[in-house]
Coordinates of C-alpha atoms and ligand atoms in Angstrom, one line a residue:
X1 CA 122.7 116.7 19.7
X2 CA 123.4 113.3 19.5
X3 CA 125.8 110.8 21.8
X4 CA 127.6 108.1 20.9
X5 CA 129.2 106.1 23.8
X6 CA 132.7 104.5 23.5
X7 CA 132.9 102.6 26.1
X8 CA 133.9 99.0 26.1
X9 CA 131.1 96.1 26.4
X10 CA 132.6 94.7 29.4
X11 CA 132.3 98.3 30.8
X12 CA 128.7 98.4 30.2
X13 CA 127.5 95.4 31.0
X14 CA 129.4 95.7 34.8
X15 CA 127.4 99.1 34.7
X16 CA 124.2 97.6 34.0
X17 CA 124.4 95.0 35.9
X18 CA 125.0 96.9 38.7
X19 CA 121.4 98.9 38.3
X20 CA 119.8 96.6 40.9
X21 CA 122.1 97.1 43.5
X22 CA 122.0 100.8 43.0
X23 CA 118.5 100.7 43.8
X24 CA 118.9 99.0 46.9
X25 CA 121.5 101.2 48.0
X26 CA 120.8 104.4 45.8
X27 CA 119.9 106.9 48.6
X28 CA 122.6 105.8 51.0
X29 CA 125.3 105.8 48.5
X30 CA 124.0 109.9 47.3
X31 CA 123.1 110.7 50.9
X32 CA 127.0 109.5 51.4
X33 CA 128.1 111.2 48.7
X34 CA 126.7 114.4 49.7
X35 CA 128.4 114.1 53.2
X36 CA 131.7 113.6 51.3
X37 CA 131.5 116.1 49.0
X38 CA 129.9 118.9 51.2
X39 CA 133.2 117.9 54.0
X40 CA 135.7 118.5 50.9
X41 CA 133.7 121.0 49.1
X42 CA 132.0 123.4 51.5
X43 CA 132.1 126.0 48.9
X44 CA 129.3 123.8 47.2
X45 CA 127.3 124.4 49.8
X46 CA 126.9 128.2 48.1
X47 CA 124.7 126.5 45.4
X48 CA 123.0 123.8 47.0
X49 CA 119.4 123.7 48.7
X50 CA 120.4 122.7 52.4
X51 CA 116.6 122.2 53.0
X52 CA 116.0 119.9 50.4
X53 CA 119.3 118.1 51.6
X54 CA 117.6 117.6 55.1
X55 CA 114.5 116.1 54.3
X56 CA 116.5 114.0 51.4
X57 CA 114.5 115.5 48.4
X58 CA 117.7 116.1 46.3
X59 CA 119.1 112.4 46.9
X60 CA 115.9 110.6 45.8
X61 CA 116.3 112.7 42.4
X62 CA 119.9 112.5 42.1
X63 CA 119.3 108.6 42.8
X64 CA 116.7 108.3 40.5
X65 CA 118.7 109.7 37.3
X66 CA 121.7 107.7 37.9
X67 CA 119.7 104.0 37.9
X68 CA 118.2 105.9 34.4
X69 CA 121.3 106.8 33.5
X70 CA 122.9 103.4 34.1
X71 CA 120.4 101.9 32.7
X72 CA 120.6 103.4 29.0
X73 CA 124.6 103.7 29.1
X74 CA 125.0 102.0 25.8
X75 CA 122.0 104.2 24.3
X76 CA 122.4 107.8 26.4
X77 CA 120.3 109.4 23.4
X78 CA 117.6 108.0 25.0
X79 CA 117.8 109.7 28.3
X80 CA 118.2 113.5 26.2
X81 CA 114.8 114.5 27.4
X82 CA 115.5 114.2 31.2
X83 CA 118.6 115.3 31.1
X84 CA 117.5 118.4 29.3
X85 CA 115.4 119.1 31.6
X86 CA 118.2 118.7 34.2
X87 CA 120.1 120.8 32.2
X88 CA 117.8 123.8 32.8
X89 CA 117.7 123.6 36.1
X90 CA 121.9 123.6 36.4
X91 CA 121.9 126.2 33.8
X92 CA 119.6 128.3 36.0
X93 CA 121.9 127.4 39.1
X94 CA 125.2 128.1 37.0
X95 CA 126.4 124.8 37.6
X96 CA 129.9 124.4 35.7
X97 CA 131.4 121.7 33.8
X98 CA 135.0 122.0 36.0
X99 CA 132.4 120.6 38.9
X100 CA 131.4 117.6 37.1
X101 CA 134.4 115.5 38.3
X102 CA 134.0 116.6 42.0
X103 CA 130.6 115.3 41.8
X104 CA 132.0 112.1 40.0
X105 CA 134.9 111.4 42.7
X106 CA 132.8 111.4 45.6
X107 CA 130.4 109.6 44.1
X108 CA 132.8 107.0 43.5
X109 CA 134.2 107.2 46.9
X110 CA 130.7 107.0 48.1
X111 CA 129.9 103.8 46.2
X112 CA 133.2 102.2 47.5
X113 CA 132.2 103.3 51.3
X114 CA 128.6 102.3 51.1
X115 CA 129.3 98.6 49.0
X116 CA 132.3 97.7 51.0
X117 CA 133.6 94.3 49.0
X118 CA 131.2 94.0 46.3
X119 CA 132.8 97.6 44.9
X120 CA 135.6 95.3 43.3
X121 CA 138.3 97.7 41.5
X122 CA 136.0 96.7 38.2
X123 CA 133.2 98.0 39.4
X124 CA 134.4 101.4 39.9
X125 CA 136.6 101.5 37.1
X126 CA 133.7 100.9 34.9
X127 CA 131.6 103.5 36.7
X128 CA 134.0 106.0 36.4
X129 CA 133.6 105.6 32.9
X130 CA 130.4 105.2 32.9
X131 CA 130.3 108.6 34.8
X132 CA 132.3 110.4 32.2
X133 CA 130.2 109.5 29.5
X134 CA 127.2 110.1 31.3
X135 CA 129.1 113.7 32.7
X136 CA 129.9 114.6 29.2
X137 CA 126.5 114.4 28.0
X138 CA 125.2 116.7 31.0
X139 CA 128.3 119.1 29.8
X140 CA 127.0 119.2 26.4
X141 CA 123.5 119.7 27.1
X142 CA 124.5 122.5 29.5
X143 CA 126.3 124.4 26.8
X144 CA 124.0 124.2 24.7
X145 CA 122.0 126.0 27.0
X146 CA 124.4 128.3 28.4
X147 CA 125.2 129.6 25.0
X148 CA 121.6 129.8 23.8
X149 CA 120.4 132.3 27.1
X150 CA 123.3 134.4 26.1
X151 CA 122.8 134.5 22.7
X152 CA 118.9 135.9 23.3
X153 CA 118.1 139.7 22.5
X154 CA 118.6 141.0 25.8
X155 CA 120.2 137.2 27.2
X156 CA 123.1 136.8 29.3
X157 CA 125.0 133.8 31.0
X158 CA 125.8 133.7 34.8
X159 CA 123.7 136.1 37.4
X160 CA 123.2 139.4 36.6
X161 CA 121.4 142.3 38.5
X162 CA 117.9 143.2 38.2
X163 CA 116.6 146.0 41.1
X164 CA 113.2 146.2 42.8
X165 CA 111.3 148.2 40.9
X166 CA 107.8 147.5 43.2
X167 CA 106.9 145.0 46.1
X168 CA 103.0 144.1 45.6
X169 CA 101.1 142.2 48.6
X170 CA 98.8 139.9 46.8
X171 CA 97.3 137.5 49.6
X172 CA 98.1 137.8 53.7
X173 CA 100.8 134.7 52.3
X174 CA 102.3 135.9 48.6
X175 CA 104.2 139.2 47.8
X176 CA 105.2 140.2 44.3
X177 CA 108.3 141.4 42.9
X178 CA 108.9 143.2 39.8
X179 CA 112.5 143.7 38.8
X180 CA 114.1 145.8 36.3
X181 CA 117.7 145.4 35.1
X182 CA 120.2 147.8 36.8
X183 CA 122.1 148.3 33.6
X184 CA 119.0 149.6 31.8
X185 CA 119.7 147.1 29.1
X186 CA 116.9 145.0 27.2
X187 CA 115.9 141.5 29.1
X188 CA 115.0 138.7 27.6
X189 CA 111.6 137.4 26.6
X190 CA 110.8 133.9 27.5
X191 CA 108.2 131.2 27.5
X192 CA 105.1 131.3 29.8
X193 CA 106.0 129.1 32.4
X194 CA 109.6 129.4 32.9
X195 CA 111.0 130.4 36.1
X196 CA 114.2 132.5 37.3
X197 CA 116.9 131.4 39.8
X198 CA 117.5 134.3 42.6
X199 CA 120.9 134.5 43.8
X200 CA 120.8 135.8 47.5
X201 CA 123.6 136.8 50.0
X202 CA 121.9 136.8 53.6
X203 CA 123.3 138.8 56.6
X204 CA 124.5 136.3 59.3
X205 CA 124.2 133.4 56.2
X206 CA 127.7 131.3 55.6
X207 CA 126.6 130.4 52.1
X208 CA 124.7 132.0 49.1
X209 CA 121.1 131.0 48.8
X210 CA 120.0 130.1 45.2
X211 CA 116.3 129.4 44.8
X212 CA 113.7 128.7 41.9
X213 CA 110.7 131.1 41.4
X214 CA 108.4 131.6 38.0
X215 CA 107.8 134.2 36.2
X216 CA 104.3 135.1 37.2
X217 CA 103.4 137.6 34.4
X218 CA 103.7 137.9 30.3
X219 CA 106.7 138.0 29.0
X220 CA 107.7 141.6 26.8
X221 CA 106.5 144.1 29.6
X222 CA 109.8 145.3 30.0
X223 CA 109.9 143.7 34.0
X224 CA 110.2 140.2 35.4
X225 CA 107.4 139.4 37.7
X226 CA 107.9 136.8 40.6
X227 CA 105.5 136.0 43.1
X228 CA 106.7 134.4 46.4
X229 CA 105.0 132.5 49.1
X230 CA 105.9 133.0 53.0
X231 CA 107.0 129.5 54.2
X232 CA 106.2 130.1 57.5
X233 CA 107.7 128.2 60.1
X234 CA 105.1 125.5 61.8
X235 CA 105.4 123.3 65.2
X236 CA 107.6 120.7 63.4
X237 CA 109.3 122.7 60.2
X238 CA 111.6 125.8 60.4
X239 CA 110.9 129.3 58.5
X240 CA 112.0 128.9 54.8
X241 CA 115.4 130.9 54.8
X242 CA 114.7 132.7 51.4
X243 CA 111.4 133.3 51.0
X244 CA 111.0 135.1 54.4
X245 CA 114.2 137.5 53.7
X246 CA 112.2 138.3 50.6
X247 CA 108.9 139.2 52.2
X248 CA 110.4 140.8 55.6
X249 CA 114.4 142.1 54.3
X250 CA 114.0 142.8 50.2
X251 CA 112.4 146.5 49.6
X252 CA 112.3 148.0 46.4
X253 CA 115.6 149.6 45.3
X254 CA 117.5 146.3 46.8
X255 CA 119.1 144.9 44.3
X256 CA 118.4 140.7 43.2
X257 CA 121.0 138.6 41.5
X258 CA 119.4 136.4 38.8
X259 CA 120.0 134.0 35.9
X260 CA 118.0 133.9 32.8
X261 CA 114.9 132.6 32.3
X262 CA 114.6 128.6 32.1
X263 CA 112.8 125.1 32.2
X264 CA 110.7 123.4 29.9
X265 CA 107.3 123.4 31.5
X266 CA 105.7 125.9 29.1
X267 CA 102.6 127.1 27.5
X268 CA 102.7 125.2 23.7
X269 CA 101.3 128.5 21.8
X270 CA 101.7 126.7 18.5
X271 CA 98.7 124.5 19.4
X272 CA 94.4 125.5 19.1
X273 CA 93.7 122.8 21.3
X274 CA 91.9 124.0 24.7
X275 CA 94.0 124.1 27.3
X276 CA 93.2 123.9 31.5
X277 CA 95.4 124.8 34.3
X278 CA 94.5 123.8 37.8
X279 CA 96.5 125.3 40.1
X280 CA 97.2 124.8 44.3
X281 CA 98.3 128.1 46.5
X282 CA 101.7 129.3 44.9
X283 CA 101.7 127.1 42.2
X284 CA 99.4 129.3 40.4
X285 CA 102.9 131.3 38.9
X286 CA 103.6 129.7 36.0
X287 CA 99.9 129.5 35.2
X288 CA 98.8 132.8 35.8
X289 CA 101.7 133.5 33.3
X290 CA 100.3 131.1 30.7
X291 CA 97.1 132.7 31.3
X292 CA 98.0 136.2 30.4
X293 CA 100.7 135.3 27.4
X294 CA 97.4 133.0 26.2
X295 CA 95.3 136.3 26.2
X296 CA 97.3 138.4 25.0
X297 CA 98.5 135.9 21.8
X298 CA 95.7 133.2 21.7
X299 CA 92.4 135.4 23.3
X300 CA 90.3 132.9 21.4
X301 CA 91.6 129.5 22.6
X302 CA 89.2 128.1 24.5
X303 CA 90.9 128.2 28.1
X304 CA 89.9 126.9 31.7
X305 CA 91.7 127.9 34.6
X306 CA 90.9 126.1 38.7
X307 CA 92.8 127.2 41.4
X308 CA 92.4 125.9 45.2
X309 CA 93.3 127.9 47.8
X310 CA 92.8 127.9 51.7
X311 CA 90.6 130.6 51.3
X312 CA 90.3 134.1 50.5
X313 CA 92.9 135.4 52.7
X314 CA 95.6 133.4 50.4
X315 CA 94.0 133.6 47.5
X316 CA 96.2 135.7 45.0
X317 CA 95.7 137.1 41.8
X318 CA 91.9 136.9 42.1
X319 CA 91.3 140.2 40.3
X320 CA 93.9 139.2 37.7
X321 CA 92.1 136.1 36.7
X322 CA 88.6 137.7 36.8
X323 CA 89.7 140.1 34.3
X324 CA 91.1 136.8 32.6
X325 CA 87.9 135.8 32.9
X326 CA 86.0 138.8 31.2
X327 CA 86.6 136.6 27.8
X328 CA 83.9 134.3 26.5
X329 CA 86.9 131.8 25.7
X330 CA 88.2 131.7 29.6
X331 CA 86.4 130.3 32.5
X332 CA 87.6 130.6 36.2
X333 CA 86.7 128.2 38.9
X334 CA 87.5 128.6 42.7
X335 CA 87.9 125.9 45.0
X336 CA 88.4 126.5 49.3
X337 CA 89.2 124.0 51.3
X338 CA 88.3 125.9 54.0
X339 CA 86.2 129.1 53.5
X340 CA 86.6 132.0 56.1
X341 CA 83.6 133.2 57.9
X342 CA 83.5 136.2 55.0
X343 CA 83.9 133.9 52.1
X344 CA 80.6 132.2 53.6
X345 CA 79.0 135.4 53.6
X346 CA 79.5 136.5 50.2
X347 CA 80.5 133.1 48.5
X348 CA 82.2 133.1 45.3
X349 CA 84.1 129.6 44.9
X350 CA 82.8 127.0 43.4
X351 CA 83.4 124.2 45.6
X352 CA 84.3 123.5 48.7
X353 CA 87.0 121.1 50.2
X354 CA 89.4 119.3 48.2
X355 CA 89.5 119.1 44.4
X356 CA 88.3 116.0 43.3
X357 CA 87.5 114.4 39.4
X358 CA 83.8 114.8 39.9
X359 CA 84.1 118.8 40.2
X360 CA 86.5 118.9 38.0
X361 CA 84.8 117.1 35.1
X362 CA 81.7 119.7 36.3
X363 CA 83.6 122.7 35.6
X364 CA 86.1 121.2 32.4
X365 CA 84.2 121.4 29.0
X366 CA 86.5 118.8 27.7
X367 CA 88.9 116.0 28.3
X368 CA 90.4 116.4 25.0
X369 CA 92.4 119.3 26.3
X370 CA 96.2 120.3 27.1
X371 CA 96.1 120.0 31.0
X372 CA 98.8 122.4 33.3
X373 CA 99.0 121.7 37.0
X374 CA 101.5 122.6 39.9
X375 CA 101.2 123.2 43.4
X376 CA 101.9 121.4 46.4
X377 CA 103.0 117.6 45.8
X378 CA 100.0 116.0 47.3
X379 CA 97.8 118.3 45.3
X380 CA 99.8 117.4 42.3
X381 CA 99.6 113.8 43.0
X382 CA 95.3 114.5 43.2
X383 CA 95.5 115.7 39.9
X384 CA 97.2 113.5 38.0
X385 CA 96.1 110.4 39.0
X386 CA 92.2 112.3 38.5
X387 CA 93.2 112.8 35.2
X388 CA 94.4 109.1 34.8
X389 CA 91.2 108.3 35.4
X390 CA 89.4 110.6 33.2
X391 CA 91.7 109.1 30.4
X392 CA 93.7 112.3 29.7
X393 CA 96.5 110.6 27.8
X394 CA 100.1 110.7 28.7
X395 CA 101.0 113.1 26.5
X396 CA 98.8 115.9 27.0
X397 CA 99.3 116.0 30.7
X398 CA 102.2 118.9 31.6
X399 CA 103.3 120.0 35.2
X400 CA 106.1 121.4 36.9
X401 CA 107.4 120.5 40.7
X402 CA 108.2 123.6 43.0
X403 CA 111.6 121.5 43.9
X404 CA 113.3 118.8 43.1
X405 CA 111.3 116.4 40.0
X406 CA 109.2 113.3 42.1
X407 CA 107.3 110.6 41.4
X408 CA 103.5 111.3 41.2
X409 CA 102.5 107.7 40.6
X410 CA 103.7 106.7 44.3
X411 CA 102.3 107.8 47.6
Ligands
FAD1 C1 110.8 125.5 39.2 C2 110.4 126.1 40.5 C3 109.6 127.2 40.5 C4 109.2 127.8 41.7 N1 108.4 128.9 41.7 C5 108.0 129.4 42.9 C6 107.1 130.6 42.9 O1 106.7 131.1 41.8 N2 106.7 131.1 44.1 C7 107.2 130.5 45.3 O2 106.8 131.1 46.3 N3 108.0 129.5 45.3 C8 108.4 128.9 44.1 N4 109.3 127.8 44.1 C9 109.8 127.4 45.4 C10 111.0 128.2 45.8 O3 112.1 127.9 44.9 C11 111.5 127.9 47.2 O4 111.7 126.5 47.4 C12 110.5 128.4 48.3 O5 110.4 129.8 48.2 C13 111.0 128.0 49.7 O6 112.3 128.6 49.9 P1 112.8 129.1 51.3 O7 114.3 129.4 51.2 O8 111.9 130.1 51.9 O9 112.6 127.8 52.2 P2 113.8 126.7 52.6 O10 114.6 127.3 53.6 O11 114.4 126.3 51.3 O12 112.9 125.6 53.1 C14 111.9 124.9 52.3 C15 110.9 124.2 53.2 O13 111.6 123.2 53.9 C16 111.3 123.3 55.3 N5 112.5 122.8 56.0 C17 113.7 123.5 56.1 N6 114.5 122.8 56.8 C18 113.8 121.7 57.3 C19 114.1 120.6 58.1 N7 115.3 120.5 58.7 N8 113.2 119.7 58.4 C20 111.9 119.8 57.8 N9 111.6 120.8 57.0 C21 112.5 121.7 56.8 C22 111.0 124.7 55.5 O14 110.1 124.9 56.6 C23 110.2 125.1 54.2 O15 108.9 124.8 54.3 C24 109.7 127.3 42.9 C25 110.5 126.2 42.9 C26 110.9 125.6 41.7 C27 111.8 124.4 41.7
HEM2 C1 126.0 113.5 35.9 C2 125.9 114.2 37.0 C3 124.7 114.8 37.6 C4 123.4 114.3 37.7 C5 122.9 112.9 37.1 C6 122.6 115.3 38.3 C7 121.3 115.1 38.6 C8 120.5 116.1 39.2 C9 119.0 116.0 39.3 C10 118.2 114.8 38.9 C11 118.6 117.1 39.9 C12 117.2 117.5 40.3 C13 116.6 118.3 39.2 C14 115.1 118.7 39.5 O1 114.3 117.9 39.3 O2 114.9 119.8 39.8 C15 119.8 118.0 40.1 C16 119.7 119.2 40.7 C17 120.9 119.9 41.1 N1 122.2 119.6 40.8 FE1 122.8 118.0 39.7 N2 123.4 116.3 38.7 C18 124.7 116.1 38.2 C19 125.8 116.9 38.4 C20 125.8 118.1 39.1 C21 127.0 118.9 39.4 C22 128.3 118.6 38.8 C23 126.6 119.9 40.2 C24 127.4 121.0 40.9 C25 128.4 120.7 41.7 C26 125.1 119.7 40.5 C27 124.4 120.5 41.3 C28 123.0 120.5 41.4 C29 122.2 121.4 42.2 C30 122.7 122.5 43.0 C31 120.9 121.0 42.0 C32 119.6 121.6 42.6 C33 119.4 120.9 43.9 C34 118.9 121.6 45.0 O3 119.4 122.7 45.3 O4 118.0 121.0 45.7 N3 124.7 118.6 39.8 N4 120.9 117.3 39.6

């Protein structure tokens, strides 16, 4: 698609010119917002992740794509990629386009709270325009997507029911679940990589739960595979809400409500290049996936695949990559921070500790390769900047974020 913005120059260029000041107020003005909108709206709260509301995950990447969206109001084509992206993510969610001016209003009212007298009546005239134009785009982009699930062989567009067909332990800290349709109907294939958004009604829970988790298998089998990891609660964090009703409330013939398969962190199978996937605990999901789609449809590509773990005792999926791993084309490296008494006794990682470039460039063939990571944002934030300075361009560097999109160049 492409956008054309009609908005008027004096519009813009109050819009723009407000970009710094939204980035010395950007959080407070969306954690306002929030407050605002959650106090009028408390049926939001349904769809929103109240965890990532407390520890202000959601407002630094609702802040960060208004500054790009103010930024490139008089050329919104340019911002297409991200908001695409986006755009999966609230297609997943079933975010709707009637909710776009909620979200606008309050975050007008929010601006006006948090600016005082510098929010002159122009100012937020031309931000409410701006915000249209900006909305409008999203709305497009949505449809788009909307209309392209449904239209898949076995797609559809909102939630839809999928029973437990088997619960599978796989480490003392990841259980899998494989879930079949309950109308018997065909499901749709999708793209290694891609994850589903479960839809969850908890006893004793005011709101709906939604939350993100990738497919962790090849697509075609006929099942949808997710893997989920216990988020245990710790002396300063509480017990993750979904994640534990899965592992200790969710048996199979329970019933899960879930949207089709989305997001754009996938496995490009139209390339030869070698590809590597370093993966840290849970995030190996989306790569395991990659892994098997890549053996099944691309058994020669040259293919390396690192995953860090504690240790052995949450380890998954180790059998499933050593059979990987059988081929002459794929090579599996193990990496324990910590190794358990056993996994001294009978060692079979590769290093211990932390992942570092060294190892890494001792175990990768190549640099000139497609590199996949994800896994917990410091580990993320190892890689990348490992692979910066290995030289891995820009462009051949892919990863996905198990929650809201950060910033892996700052600490
Ligand atoms: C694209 C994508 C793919 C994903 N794929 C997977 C996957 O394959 N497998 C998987 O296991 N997960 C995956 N996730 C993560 C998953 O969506 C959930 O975020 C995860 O299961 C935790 O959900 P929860 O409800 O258990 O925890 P939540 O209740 O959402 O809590 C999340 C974390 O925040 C902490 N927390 C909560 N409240 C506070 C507070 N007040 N102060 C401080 N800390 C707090 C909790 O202790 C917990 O560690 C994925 C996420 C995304 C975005
Ligand atoms: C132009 C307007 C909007 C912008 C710029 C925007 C931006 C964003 C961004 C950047 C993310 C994080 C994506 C990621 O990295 O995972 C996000 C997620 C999300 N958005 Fe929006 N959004 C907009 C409108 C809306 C609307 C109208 C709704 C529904 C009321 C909505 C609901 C959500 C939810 C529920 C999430 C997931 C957040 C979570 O649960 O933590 N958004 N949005």
């Amino acid at each position: 698609m492409t956008t054309t913005t009609k908005l008027h120059p004096k519009t813009i260029e109050i819009v723009k010119s407000t970009v710094p000041v939204l980035e010395t107020h950007g959080e407070q003005i969306t954690k306002r917002f929030y407050e605002l909108m959650f106090s009028n709206h408390p049926e939001l709260l349904n769809i929103f992740n109240h965890a990532n509301q407390k520890q202000g995950r959601q407002q630094r990447a609702l802040a960060a794509a208004v500054y790009a969206a103010a930024r490139y109001i008089d050329q919104l084509d340019a911002i297409l990629p991200v908001v695409r992206q986006i755009g999966h993510k609230h297609r997943s969610l079933g975010i709707k386009p009637e909710q776009y001016p909620i979200v606008g209003k309050h975050l007008l009212l929010a601006i006006k709270d948090v600016l005082g007298d510098a929010a002159t009546d122009e100012v937020i005239t031309a931000w409410a325009e701006a915000y249209e134009a900006i909305a409008s785009v999203f709305i497009q982009v949505e449809k788009e997507l909307y209309d392209e699930a449904a239209a898949k062989h076995g797609g559809w567009r909102d939630f839809r029911r999928f029973v437990i067909a088997k619960k599978v332990k796989e480490s003392d800290v990841i259980t899998s679940f494989y879930l079949k349709p309950e109308d018997g109907k065909a499901i749709s294939d999708y793209l290694p990589g891609q994850y589903v958004s479960v839809k969850l009604s908890i006893p004793g829970e005011t709101y709906t739960h939604i939350r993100q988790y990738s497919l962790s298998d090849a697509p075609g089998k006929g099942y949808y595979r997710i893997s989920v990891k216990r988020e245990a609660a710790t002396a300063d964090k509480p017990a993750g809400i979904v994640s534990n009703y899965l592992h200790d409330h969710v048996q199979e013939g329970d019933v899960l409500e879930l949207s089709a398969p989305a997001g754009e962190f996938t496995l490009d199978l139209s390339k030869t290049t070698p590809v590597v996937f370093i993966s840290g605990g849970v995030g190996i999901t989306p790569l395991l996936s990659m892994a098997h789609t890549l053996a099944i449809q691309q058994p020669n590509r040259p293919a390396t695949f690192i995953h860090a773990a504690i240790n052995s005792r949450v380890h998954a999926f180790d059998e499933e990559l050593r059979m990987l791993a059988e081929r002459p084309s794929f090579s599996y490296h193990i990496c324990y921070e910590s190794p358990s008494d056993e996994d001294r006794r009978h060692p079979h990682f590769g290093k211990e500790g932390r992942i570092d470039l060294a190892w890494m460039q001792s175990v990768i063939p190549t640099k000139d390769a497609d590199f996949h990571f994800c896994g917990p944002v410091p580990f993320m934030k190892t890689v990348y900047r490992a692979l910066q300075q290995w030289g891995v361009p820009e462009e051949h560097i892919h990863y996905e974020f198990f929650g809201p999109a950060g910033d892996l160049t700052k600490d």
